[in-house]
mmCIF file of C-alpha atoms in Angstrom:
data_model
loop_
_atom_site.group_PDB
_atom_site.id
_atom_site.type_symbol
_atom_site.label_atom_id
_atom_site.label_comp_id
_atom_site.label_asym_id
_atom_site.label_seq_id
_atom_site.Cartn_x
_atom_site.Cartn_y
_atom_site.Cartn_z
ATOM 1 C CA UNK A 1 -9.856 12.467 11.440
ATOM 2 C CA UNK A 2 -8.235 9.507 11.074
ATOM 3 C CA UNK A 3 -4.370 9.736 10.289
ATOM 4 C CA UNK A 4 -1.041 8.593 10.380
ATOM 5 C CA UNK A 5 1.669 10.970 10.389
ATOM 6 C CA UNK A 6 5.522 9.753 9.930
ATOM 7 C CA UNK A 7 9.232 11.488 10.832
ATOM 8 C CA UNK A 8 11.270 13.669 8.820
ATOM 9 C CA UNK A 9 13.006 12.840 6.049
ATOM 10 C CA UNK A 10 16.588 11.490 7.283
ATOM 11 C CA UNK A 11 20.049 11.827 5.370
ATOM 12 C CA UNK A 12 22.462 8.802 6.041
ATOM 13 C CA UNK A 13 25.816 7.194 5.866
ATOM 14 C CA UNK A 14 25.753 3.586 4.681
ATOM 15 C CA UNK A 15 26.604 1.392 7.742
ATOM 16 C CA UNK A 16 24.341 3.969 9.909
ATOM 17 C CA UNK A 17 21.697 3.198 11.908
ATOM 18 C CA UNK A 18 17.956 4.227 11.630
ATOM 19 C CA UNK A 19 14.836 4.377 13.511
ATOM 20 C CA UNK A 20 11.995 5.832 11.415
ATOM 21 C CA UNK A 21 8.647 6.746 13.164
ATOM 22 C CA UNK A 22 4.761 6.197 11.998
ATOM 23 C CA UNK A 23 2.354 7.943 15.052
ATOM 24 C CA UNK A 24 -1.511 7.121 14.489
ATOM 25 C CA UNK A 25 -4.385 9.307 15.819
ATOM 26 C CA UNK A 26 -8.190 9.675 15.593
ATOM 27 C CA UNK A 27 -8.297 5.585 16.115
ATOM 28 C CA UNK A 28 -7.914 2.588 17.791
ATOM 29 C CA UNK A 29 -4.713 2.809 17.368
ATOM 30 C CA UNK A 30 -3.983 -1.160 18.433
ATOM 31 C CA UNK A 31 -7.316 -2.623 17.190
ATOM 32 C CA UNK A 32 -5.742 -2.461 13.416
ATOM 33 C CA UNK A 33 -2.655 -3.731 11.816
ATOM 34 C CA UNK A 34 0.115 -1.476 10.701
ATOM 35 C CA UNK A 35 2.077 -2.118 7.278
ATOM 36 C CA UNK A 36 5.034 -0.482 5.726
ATOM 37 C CA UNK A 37 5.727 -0.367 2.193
ATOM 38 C CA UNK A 38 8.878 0.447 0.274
ATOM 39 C CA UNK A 39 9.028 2.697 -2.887
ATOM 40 C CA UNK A 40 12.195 3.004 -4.257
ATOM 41 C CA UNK A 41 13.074 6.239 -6.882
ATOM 42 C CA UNK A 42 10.653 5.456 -10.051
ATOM 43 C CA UNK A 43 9.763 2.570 -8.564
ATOM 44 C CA UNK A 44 6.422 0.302 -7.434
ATOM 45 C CA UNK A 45 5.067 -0.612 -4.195
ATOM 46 C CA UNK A 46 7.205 -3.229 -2.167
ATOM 47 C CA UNK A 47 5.176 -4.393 0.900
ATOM 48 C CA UNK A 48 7.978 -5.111 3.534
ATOM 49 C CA UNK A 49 5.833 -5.979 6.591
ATOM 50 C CA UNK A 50 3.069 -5.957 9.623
ATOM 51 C CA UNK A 51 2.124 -5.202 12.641
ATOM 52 C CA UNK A 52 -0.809 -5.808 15.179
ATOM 53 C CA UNK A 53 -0.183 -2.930 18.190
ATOM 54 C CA UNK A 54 -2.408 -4.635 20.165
ATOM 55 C CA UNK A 55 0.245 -7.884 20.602
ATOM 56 C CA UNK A 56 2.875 -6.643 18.421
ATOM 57 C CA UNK A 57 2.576 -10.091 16.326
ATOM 58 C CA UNK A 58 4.609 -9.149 13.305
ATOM 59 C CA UNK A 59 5.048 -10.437 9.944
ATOM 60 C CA UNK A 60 7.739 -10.000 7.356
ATOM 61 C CA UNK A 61 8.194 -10.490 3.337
ATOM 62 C CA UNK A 62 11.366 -12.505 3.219
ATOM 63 C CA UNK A 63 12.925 -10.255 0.968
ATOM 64 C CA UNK A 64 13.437 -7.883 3.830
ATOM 65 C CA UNK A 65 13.646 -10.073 7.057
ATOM 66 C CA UNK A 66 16.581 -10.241 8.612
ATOM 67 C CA UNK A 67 17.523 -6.745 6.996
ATOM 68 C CA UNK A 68 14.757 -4.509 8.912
ATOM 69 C CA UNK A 69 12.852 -4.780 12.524
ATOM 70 C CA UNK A 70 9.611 -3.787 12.648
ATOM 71 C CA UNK A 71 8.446 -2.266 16.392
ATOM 72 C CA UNK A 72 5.170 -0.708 18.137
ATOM 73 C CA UNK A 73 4.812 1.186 20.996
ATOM 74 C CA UNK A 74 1.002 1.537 21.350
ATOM 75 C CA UNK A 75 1.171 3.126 24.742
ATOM 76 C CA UNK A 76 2.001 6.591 22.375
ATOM 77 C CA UNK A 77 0.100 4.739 19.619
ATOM 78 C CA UNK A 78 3.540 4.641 17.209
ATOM 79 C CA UNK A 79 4.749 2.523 15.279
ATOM 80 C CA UNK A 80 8.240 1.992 13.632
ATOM 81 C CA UNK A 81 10.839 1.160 11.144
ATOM 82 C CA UNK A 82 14.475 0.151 12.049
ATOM 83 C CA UNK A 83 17.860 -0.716 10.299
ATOM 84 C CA UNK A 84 21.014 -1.678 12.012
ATOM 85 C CA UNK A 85 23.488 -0.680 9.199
ATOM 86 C CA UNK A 86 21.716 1.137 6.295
ATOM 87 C CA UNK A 87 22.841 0.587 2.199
ATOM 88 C CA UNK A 88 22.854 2.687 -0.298
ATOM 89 C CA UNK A 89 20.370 -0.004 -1.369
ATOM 90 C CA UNK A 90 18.007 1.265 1.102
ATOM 91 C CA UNK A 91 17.565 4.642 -0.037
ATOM 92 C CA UNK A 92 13.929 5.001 -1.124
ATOM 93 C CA UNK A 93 10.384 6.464 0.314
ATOM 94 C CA UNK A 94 9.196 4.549 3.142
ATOM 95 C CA UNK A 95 5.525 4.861 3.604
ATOM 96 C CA UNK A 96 2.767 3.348 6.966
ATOM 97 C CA UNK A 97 -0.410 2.581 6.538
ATOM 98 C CA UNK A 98 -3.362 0.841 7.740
ATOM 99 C CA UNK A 99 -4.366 -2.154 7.331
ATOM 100 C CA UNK A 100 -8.207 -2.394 7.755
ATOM 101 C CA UNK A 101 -9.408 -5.799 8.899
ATOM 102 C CA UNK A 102 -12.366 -5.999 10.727
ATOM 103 C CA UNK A 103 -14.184 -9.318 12.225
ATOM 104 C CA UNK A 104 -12.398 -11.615 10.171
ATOM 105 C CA UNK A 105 -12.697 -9.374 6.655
ATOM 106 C CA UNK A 106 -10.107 -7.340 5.240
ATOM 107 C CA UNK A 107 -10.213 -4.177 2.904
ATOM 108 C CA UNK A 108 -6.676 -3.071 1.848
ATOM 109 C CA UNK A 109 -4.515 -0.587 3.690
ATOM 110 C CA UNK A 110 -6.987 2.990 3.913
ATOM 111 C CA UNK A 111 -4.880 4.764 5.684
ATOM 112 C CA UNK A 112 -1.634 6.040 4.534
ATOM 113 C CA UNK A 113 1.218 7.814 6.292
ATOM 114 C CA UNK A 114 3.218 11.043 4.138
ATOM 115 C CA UNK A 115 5.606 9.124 3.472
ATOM 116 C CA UNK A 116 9.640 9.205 5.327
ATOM 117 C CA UNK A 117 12.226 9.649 2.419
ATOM 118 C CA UNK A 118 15.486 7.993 3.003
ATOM 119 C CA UNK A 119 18.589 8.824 1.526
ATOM 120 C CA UNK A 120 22.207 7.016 2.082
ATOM 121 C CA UNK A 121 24.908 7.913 0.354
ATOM 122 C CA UNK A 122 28.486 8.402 1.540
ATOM 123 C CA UNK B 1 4.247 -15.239 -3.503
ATOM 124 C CA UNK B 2 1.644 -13.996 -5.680
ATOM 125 C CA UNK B 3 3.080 -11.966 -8.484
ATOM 126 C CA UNK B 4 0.277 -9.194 -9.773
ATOM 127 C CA UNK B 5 0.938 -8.102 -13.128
ATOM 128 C CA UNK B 6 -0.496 -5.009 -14.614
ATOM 129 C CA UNK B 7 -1.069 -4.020 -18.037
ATOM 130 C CA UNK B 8 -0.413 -1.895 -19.530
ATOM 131 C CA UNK B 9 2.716 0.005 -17.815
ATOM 132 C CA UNK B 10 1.426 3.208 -19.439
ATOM 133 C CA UNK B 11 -1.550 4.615 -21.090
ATOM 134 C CA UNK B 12 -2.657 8.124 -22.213
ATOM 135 C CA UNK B 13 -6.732 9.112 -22.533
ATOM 136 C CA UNK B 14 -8.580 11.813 -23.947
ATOM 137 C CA UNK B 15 -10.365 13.505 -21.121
ATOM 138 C CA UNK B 16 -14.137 12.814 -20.681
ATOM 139 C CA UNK B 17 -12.627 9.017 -22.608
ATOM 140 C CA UNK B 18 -12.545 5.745 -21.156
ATOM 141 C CA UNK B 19 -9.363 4.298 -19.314
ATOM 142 C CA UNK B 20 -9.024 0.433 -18.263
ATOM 143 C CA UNK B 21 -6.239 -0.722 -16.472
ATOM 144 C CA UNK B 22 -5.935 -4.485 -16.039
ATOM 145 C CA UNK B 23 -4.108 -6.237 -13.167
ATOM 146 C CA UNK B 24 -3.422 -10.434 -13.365
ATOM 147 C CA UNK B 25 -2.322 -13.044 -10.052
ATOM 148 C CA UNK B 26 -0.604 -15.801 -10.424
ATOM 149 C CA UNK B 27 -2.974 -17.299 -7.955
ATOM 150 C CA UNK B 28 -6.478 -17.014 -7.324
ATOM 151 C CA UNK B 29 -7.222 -13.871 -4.395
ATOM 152 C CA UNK B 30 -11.074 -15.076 -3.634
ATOM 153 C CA UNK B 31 -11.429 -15.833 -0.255
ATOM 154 C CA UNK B 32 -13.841 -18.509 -0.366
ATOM 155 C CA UNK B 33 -15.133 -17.941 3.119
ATOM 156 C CA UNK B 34 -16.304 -14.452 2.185
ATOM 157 C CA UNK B 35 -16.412 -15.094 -1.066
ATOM 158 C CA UNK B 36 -14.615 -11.328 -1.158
ATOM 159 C CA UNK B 37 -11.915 -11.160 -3.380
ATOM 160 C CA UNK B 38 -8.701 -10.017 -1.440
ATOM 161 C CA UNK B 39 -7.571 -7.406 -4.078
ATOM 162 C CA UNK B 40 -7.462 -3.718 -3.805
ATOM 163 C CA UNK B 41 -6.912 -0.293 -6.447
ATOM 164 C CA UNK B 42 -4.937 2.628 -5.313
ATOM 165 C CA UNK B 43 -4.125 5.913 -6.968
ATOM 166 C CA UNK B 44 -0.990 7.870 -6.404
ATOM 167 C CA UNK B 45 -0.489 11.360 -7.458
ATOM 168 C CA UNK B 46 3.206 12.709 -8.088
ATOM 169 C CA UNK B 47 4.866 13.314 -4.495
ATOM 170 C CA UNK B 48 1.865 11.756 -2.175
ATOM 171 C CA UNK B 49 1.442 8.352 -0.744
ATOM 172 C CA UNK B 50 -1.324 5.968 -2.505
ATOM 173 C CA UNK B 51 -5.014 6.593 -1.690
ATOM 174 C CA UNK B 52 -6.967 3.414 -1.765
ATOM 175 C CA UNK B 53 -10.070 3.707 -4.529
ATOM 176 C CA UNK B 54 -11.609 -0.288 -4.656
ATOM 177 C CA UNK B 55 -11.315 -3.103 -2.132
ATOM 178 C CA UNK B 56 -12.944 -6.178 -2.433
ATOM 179 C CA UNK B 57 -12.090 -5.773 -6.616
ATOM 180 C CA UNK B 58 -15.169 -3.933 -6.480
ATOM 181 C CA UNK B 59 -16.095 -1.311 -4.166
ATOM 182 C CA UNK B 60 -15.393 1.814 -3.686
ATOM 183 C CA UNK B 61 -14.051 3.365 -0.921
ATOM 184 C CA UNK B 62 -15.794 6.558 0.599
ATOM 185 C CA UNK B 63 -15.855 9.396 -1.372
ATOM 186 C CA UNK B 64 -14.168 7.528 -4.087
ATOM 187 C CA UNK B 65 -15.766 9.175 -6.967
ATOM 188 C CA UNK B 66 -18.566 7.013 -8.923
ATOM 189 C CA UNK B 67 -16.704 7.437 -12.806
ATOM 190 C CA UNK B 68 -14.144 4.753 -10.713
ATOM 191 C CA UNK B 69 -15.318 1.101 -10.796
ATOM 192 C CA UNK B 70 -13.658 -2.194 -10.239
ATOM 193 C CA UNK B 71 -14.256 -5.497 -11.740
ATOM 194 C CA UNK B 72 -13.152 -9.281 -11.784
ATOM 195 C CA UNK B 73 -12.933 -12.527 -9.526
ATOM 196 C CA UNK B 74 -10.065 -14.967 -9.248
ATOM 197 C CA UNK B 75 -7.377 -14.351 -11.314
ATOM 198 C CA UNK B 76 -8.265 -11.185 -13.894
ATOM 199 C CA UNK B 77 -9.205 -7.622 -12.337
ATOM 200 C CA UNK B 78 -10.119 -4.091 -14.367
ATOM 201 C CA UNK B 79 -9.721 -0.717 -13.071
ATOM 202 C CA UNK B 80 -12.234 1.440 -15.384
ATOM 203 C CA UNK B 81 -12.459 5.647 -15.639
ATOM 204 C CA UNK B 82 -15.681 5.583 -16.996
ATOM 205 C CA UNK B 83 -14.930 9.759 -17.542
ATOM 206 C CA UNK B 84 -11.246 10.592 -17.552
ATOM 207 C CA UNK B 85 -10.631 14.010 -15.867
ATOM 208 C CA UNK B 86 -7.492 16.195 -15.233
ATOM 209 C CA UNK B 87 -7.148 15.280 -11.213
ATOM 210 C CA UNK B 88 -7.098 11.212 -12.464
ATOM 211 C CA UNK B 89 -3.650 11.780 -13.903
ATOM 212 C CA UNK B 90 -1.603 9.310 -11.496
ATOM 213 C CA UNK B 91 -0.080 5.992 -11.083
ATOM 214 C CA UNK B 92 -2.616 3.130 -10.525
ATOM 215 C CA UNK B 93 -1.165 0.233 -8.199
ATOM 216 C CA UNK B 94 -3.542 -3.069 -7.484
ATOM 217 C CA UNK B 95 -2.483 -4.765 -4.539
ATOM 218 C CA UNK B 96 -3.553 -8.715 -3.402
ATOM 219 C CA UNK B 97 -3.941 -9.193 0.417
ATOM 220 C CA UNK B 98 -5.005 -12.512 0.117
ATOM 221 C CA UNK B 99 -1.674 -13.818 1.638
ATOM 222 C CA UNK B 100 1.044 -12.837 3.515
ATOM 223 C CA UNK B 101 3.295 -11.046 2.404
ATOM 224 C CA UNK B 102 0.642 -9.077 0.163
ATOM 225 C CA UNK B 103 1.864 -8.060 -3.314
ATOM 226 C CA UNK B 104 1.433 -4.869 -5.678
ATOM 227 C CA UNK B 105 1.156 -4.766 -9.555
ATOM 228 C CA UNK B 106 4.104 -2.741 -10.884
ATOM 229 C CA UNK B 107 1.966 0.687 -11.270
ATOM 230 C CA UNK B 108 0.479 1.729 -14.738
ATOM 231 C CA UNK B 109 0.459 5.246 -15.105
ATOM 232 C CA UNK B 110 -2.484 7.034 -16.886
ATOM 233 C CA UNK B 111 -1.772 10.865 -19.010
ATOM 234 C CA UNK B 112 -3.861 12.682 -20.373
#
C-alpha cells in the first residue's frame, strides 16, 4: 500500500525552530515528486512547494520562499518541512503528498500524508 | 499565478439530488501537448487530508465512485454528484497543476 505517513503534531514558541517529517513507503519513493500544502484553521489549500527525491530539485510558491526550506533524504525515503524562526502566522495543518507525474504527464497529487498540525503561540 | 475560483462557497442537496460545483482559471490549464487539461477535484472530509476524485478535469481516480464526474476544458470546470449520499458531505477543492506553483479553488463545501 502506497502511503505517506508524517510526524506528530508539534506545539511551538514563535521564534522556534521546526523540522517536520513526511516518510513514504510501498513506492519509488524518488521516482515521484513530493509537495506540501498549507491549510490554515477554516481555511483552503495553499500549495507551498516541491520536491523531486531523486535530485532534490525543488520548487517554491513565492509566497513562502525565503520563509520555509524544503529537504529530502531519499536514502530513508523522507521528506521534510523546515522553519528557522516560526510565527504565530505559521500555525496551521501542514499536509505531503504526491505528486504523480509519469513520462511527461501529470495527474494531481494521489497521495496524501495525515496531515502535521502546527501550533505557535507564546 | 493562476487564481481558481470556485462557486459557490457553499451548497446544501437533498440526498439521492444533484450537486454541481463549478471551479474558473484565470488562465487556460490545457496542456496542448497532451491535450490533458492540468486540473484536478479533491474531497476532504472534516479532520482528514484531501483525497483526489478527477484528474485530467475528467477522470476518475480508482475507486472513485461512478455518481462523481468531471467536466470542462480551458478555463470553466464542473464537479457533478449525479446521486448525493450521506459519506459526500465534505469540502470540494479543484486544484490547477498546469504551472508552477499550482493553485487551489477556495473549497466549496456541500451539506446535506
Amino acid at each position: 500500500e502506497m502511503q505517506l505517513v508524517q510526524s506528530g503534531a508539534e506545539v511551538k514558541k514563535p521564534g522556534e525552530s521546526l523540522k517536520i517529517s513526511c516518510k513514504g513507503s510501498g513506492y519509488s519513493f524518488s521516482s515521484y515528486w513530493i509537495g506540501w500544502v498549507r491549510q490554515m484553521p477554516g481555511k483552503g489549500l495553499e500549495w507551498m512547494g516541491i520536491i523531486y527525491p531523486g535530485d532534490s530539485d525543488t520548487r517554491y510558491n513565492a509566497s513562502f520562499e525565503g520563509q520555509v526550506t524544503i529537504s529530502v533524504d531519499k536514502s530513508i525515503s523522507t521528506a521534510y518541512l523546515q522553519w528557522s524562526s516560526l510565527k504565530a502566522s505559521d500555525t496551521a495543518m501542514y499536509y505531503c503528498a504526491r505528486f504523480k507525474a509519469v513520462a511527461g504527464t501529470a495527474y494531481g497529487m494521489d497521495v496524501w500524508g495525515q496531515g502535521t498540525t502546527v501550533t505557535v503561540s507564546s | 499565478d493562476i487564481v481558481m475560483t470556485q462557486s459557490p462557497d457553499s451548497l446544501a442537496v437533498s440526498l439521492g439530488e444533484r450537486a454541481t460545483i463549478n471551479c474558473k482559471s484565470s488562465q487556460s490549464v490545457l496542456y496542448s501537448s497532451n491535450n490533458k487539461n492540468y486540473l484536478a477535484w479533491y474531497q476532504q472530509n472534516p479532520g482528514q487530508p484531501p483525497k483526489l476524485l478527477i484528474y485530467w478535469a475528467s477522470t476518475r481516480e480508482s475507486g472513485v465512485p461512478d455518481r462523481f464526474s468531471g467536466s470542462g476544458s480551458g478555463t470553466d470546470f464542473t464537479l457533478t454528484i449525479s446521486s448525493l449520499q450521506a459519506e459526500d458531505v465534505a469540502v470540494y477543492h479543484c486544484h490547477q497543476y498546469y504551472t508552477t506553483p499550482g493553485t487551489f479553488g477556495q473549497g466549496t463545501r456541500l451539506e446535506i
